Every structure is written in structure tokens, then in C-alpha cells.
PDB file of C-alpha atoms in Angstrom:
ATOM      1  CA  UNK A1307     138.447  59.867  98.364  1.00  0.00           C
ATOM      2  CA  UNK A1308     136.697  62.365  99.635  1.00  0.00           C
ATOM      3  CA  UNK A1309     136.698  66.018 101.869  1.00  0.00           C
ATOM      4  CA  UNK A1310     137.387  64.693 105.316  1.00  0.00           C
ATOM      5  CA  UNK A1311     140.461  62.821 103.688  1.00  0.00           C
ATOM      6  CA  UNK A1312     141.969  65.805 102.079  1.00  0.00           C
ATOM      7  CA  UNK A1313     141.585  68.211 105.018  1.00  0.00           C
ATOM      8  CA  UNK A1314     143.235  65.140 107.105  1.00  0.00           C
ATOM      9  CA  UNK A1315     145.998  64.981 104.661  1.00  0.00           C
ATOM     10  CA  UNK A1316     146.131  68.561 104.811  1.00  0.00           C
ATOM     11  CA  UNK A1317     146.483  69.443 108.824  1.00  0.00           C
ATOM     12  CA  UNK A1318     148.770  66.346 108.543  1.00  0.00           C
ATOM     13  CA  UNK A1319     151.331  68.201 106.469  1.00  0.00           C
ATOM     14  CA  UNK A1320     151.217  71.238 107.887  1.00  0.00           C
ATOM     15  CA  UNK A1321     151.419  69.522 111.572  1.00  0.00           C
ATOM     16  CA  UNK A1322     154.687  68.055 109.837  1.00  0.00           C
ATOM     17  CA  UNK A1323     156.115  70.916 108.519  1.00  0.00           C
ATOM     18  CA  UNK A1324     155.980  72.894 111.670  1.00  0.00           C
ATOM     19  CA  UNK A1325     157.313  70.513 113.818  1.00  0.00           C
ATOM     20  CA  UNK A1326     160.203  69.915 111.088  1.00  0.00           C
ATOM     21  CA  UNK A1327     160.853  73.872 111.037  1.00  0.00           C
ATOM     22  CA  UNK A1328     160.506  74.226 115.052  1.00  0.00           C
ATOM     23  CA  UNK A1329     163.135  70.749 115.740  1.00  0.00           C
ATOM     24  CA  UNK A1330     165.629  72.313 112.680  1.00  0.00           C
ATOM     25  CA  UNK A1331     165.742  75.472 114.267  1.00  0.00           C
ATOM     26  CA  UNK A1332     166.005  74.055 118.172  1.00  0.00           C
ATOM     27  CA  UNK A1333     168.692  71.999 117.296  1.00  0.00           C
ATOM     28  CA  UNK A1334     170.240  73.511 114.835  1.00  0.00           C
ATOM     29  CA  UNK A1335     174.015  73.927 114.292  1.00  0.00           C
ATOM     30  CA  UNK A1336     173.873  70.437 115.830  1.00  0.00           C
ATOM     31  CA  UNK A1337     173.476  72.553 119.249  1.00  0.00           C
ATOM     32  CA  UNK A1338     170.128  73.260 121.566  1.00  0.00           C
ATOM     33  CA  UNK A1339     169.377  76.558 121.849  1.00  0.00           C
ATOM     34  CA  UNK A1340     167.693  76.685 124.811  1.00  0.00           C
ATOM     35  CA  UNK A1341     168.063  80.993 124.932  1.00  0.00           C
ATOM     36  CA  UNK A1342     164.888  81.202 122.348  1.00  0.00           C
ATOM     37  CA  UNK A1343     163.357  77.835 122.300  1.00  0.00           C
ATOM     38  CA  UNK A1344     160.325  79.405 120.013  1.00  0.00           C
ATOM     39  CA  UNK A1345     161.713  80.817 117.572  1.00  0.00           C
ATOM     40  CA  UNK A1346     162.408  79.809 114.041  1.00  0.00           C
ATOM     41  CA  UNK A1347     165.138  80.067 111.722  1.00  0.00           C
ATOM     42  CA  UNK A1348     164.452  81.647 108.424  1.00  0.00           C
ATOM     43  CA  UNK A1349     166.679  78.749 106.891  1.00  0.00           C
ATOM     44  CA  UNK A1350     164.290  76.334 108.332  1.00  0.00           C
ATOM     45  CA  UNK A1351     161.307  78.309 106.698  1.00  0.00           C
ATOM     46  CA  UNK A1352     160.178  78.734 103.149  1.00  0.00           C
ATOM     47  CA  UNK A1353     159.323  82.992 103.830  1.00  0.00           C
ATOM     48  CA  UNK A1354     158.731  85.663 100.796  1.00  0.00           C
ATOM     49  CA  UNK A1355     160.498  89.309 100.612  1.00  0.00           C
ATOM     50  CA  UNK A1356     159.675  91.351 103.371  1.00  0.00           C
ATOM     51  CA  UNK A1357     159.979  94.959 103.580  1.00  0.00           C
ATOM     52  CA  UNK A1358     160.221  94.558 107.529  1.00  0.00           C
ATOM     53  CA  UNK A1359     162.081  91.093 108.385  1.00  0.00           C
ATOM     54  CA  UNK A1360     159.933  89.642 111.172  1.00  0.00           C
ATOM     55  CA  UNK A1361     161.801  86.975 113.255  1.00  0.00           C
ATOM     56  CA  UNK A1362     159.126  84.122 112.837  1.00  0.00           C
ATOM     57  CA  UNK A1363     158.072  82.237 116.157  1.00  0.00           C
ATOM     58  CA  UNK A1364     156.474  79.298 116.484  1.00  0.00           C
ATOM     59  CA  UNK A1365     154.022  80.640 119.003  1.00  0.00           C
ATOM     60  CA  UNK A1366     152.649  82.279 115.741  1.00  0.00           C
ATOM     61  CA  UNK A1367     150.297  79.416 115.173  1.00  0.00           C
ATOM     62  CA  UNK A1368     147.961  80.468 118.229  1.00  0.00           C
ATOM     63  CA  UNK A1369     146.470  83.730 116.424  1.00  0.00           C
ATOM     64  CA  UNK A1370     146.697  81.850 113.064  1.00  0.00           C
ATOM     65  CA  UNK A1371     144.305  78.909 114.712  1.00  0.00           C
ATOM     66  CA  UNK A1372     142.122  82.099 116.407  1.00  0.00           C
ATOM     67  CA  UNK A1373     141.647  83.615 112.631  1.00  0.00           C
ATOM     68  CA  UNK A1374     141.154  80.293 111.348  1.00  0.00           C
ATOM     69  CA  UNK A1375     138.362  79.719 113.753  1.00  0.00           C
ATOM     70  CA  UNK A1376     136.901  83.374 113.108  1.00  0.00           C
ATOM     71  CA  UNK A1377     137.097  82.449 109.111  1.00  0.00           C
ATOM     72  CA  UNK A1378     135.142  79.480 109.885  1.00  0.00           C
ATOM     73  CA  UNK A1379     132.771  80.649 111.816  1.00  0.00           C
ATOM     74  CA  UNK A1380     132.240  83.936 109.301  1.00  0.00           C
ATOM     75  CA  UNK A1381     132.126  80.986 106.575  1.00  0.00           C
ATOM     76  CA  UNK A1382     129.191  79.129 107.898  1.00  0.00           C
ATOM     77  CA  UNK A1383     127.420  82.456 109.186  1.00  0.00           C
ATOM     78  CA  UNK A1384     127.519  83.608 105.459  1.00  0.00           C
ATOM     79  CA  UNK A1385     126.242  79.999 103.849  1.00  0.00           C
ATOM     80  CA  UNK A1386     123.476  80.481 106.195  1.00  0.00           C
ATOM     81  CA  UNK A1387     122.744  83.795 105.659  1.00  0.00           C
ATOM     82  CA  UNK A1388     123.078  83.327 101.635  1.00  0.00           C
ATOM     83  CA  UNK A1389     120.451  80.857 102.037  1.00  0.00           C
ATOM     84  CA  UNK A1390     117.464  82.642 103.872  1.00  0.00           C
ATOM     85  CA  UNK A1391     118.557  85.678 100.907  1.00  0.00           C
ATOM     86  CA  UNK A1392     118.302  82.909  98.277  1.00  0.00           C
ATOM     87  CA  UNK A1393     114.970  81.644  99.867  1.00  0.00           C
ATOM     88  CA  UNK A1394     113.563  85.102 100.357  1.00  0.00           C
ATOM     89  CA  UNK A1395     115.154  85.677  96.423  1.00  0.00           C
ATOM     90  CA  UNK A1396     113.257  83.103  95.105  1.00  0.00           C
ATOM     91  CA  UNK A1397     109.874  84.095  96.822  1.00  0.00           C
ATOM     92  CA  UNK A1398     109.932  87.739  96.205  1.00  0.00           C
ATOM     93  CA  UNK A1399     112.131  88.989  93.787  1.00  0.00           C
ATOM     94  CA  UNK A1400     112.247  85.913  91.249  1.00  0.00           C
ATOM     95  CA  UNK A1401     108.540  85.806  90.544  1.00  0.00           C
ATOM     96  CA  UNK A1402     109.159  89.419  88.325  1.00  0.00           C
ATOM     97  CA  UNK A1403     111.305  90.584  85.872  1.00  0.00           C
ATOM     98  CA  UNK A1404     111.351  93.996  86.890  1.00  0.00           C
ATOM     99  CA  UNK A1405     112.177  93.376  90.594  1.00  0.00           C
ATOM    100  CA  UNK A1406     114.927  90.618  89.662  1.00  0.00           C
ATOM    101  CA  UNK A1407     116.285  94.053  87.429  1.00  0.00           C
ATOM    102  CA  UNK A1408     115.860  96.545  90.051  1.00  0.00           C
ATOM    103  CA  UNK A1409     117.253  95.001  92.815  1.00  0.00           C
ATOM    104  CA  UNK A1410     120.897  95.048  91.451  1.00  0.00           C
ATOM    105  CA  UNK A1411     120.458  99.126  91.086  1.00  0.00           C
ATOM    106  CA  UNK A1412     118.904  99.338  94.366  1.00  0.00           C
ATOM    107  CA  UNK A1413     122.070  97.687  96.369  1.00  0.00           C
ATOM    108  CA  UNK A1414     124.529  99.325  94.321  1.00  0.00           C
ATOM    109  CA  UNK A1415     122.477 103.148  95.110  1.00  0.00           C
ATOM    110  CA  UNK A1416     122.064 101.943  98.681  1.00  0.00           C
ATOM    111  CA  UNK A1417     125.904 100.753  98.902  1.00  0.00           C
ATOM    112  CA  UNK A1418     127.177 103.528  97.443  1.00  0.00           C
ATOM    113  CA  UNK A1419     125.315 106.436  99.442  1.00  0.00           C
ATOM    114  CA  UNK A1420     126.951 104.368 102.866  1.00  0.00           C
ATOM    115  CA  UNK A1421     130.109 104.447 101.437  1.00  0.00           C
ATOM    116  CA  UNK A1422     130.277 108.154 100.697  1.00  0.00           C
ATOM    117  CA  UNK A1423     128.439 108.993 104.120  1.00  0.00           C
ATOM    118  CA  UNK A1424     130.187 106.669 106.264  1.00  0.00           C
ATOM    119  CA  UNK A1425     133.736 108.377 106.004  1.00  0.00           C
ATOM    120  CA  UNK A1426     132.277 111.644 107.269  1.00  0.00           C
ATOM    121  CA  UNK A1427     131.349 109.950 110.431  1.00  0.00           C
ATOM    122  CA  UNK A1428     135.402 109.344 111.486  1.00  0.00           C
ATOM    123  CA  UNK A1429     137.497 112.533 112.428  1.00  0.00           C
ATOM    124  CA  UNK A1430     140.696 113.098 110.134  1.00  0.00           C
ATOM    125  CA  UNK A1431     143.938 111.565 111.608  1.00  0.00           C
ATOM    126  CA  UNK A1432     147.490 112.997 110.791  1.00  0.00           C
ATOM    127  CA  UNK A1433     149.591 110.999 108.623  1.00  0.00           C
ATOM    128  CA  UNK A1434     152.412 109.404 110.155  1.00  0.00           C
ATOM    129  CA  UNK A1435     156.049 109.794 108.625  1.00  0.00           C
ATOM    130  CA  UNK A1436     156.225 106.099 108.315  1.00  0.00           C
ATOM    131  CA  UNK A1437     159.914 106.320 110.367  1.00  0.00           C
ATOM    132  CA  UNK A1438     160.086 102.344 110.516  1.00  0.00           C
ATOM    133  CA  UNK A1439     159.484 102.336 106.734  1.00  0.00           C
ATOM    134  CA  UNK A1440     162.170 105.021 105.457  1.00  0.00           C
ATOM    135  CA  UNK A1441     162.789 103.213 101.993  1.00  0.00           C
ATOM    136  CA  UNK A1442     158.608 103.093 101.733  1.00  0.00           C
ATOM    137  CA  UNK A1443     157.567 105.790 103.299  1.00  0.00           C
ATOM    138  CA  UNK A1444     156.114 107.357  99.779  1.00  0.00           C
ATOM    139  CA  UNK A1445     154.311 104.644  98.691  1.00  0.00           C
ATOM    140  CA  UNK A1446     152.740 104.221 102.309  1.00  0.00           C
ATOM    141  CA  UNK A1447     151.856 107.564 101.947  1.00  0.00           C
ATOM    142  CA  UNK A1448     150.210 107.454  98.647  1.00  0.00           C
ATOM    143  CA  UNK A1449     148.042 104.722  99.762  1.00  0.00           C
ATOM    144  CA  UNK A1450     145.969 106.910 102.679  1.00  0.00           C
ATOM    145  CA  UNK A1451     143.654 108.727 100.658  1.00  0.00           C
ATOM    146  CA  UNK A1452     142.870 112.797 102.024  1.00  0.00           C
ATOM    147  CA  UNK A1453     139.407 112.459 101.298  1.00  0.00           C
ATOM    148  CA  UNK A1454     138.176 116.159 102.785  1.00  0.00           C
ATOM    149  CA  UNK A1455     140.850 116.365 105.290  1.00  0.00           C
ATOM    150  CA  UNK A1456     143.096 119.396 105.431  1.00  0.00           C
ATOM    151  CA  UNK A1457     146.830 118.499 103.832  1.00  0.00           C
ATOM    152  CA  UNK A1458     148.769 116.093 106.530  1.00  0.00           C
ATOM    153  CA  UNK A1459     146.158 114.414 107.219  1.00  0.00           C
ATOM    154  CA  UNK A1460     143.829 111.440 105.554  1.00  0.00           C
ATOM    155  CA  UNK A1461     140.539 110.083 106.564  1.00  0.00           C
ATOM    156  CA  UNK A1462     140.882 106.555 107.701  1.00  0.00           C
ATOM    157  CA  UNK A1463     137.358 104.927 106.203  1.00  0.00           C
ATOM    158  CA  UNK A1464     137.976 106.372 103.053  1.00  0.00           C
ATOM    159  CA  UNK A1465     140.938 104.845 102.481  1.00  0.00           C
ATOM    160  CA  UNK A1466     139.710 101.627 102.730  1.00  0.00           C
ATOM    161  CA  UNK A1467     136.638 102.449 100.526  1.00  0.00           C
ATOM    162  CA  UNK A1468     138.564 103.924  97.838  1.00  0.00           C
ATOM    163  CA  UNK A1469     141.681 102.771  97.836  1.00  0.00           C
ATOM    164  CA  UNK A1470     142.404  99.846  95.617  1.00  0.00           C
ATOM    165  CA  UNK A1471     142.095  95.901  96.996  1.00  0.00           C
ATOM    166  CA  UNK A1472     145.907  95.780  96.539  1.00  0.00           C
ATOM    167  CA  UNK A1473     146.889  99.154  97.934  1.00  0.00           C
ATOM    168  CA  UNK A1474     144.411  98.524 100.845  1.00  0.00           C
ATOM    169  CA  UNK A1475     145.807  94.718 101.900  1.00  0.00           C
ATOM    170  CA  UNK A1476     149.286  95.780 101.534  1.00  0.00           C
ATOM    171  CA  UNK A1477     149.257  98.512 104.153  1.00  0.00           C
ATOM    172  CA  UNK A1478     146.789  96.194 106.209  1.00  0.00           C
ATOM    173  CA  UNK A1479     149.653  93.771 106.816  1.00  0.00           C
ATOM    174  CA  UNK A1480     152.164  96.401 106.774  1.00  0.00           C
ATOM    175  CA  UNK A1481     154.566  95.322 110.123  1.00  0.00           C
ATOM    176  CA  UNK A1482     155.012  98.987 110.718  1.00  0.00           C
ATOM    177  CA  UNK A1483     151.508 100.424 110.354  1.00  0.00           C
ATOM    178  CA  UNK A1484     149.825  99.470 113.722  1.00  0.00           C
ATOM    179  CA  UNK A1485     146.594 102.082 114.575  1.00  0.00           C
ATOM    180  CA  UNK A1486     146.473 103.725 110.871  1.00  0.00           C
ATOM    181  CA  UNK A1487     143.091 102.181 110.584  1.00  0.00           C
ATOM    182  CA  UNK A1488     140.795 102.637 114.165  1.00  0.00           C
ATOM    183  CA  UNK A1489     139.300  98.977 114.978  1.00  0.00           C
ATOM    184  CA  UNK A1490     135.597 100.852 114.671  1.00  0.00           C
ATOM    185  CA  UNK A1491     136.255 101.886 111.014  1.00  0.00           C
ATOM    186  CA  UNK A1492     137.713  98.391 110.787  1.00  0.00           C
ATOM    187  CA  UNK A1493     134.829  96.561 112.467  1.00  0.00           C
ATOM    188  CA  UNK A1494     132.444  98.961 110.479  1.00  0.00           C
ATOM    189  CA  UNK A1495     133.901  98.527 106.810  1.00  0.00           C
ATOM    190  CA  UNK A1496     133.855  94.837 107.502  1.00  0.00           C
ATOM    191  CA  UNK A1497     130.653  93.956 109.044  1.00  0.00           C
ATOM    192  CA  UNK A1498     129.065  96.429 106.048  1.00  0.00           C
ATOM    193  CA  UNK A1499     130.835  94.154 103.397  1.00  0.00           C
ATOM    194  CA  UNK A1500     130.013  91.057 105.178  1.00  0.00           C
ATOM    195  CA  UNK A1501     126.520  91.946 104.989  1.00  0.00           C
ATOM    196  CA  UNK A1502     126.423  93.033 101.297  1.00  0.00           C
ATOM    197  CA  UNK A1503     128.487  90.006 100.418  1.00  0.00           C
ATOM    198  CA  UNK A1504     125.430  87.599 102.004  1.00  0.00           C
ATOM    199  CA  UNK A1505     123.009  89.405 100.056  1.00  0.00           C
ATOM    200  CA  UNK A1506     124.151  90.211  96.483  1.00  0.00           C
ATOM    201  CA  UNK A1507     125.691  86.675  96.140  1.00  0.00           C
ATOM    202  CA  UNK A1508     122.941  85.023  94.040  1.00  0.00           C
ATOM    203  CA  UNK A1509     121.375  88.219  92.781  1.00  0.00           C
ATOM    204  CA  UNK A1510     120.524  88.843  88.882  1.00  0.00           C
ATOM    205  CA  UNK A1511     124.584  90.517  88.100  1.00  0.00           C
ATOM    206  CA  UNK A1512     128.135  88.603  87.876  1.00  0.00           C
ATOM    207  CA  UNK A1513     129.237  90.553  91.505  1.00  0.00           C
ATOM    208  CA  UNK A1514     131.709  87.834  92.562  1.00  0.00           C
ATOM    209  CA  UNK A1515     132.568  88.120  96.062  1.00  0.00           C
TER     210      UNK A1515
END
């Protein structure tokens, strides 16, 4: 037994269950339905409550193999990057007490001064009224975060720096939400947590990832 196997085992079930899902819902009703040939039937599917039903499509599995390969690729770039920081760790930071101490304090200042800066750099956008999401529109509201915007209106980096993990990936894969976060805060808040995330794993404090 060993890794190859279980990935193989793996991509063999999920190959399976799609292909079960996609020939339940094509011939379904013991008819073809030729009309939609791609899409799925949420009997067919095991699916959790949605706020926004989304008619699943088979074709869905192209951006879910694109993301897989970005996760991948973002996987190895980090275990490569952790290791030159572990190396460098080991050569210049390890060999004293006081730097192994400091360091910690100096990525948490450093962190937190780009954090507080980096909103200032987006311009305030008006919050939307969230039409699509009538019974939610509150709580979609209470998750943008005004920051030093005038009333109406929130600041689009903050909100992912200080909201909370769960208020923040909820409104990410909101259905109805598309352009509440710009792709350049996006791209910006991500490649800034990447690179923190290659660093401070191995350093002297219990940061997780």
C-alpha cells in the first residue's frame, strides 16, 4: 500500500461517480434527454443547502481540474519555498536565541503594518443591495466591513483582512456576489498570504497555516 495506490483509488471513484451522476441524469426517467445533455440532476447528486440553487453541469469539472492544477502547482511552489526559508532558518536565525525570538515579532509588526496600509491603497466601492439575495441581504451586508469609507459604502481589502475566515469564504463563494472583491485586491491579499505562509511555517511560534 502506498500513495500512488490511494490517489489511483481515489480519481477512480470519483471518475465513477461522475460518470454514474452524468448517465442517471441523461437517461433518466428511462428517456434521453438530448435538450441538455450536460446537465445533472440534483437526484443524481449528493449537493448541501444552497442559498442560490445552482443547476449543476457536468462541464463543471473543467475549472475544478484548472484549480486543481493551480493548487498543485501553489503546493509544490510553497514546499520549495518552505525549504530555502528552513535552510536559510537554520543558518541564520537558529544559531541565536535572541534572533530565533525576534523573528516571530518582526513578521507579525511587518504583517500587520501591510495589512493596515494596504486597504488605503483601493478606492471605496458602494455596497450593493444584494437583490439576488433578498432573504440574505443583511447578513451579506454585515460581512463588508466600512473600514474609513463614508456610510454605503465598504472598502474591499479590508474586508478580507478583517473580516472573519468564515464570514470571508462564505461571501467568496456567494453565487450572487460576482465583482464585490476587485481581482487586484484578490491577487494582492493572496500572493501577500502566500508569501507569509512560506516563511513563518517552521518559525519559533505554533502559527499553523
Amino acid at each position: 500500500w502506498d500513495y500512488s495506490l490511494t490517489w489511483m483509488i481515489f480519481f477512480t471513484c470519483i471518475v465513477t461517480c461522475l460518470s454514474a451522476d452524468w448517465c442517471t441524469s441523461f437517461f433518466g426517467d428511462f428517456e434521453i434527454h438530448l435538450d441538455n445533455p450536460f446537465d445533472l440532476q440534483l437526484t443524481a447528486m449528493i449537493h448541501f443547502a444552497e442559498v442560490v440553487p445552482v443547476k449543476p453541469n457536468v462541464l463543471a469539472i473543467l475549472p475544478a481540474l484548472v484549480l486543481g492544477v493551480l493548487g498543485g502547482i501553489t503546493g509544490t511552489a510553497f514546499t520549495w519555498i518552505n525549504l530555502k526559508v528552513a535552510r536559510f532558518r537554520a543558518r541564520h536565525i537558529r544559531v541565536s536565541k535572541l534572533r530565533s525570538i525576534m523573528e516571530p515579532c518582526v513578521l507579525v509588526l511587518i504583517y500587520c503594518t501591510i495589512n493596515y496600509v494596504a486597504p488605503f491603497l483601493w478606492k471605496c466601492e458602494d455596497i450593493p443591495d444584494f437583490s439576488g439575495l433578498a432573504p440574505h441581504s443583511k447578513e451579506e451586508k454585515a460581512r463588508l466591513v466600512t473600514w474609513i469609507c463614508p456610510q454605503d459604502q465598504y472598502s474591499p481589502l479590508a474586508s478580507i483582512s478583517y473580516g472573519t475566515t468564515e464570514q470571508v469564504v462564505t461571501t467568496l463563494f456567494s453565487h450572487k456576489t460576482p465583482g464585490l472583491y476587485p481581482y487586484s485586491c484578490l491577487f494582492v491579499y493572496v500572493s501577500l498570504y502566500f508569501a507569509f505562509a512560506c516563511y513563518t511555517a517552521g518559525a519559533s511560534i505554533s502559527s499553523g497555516l
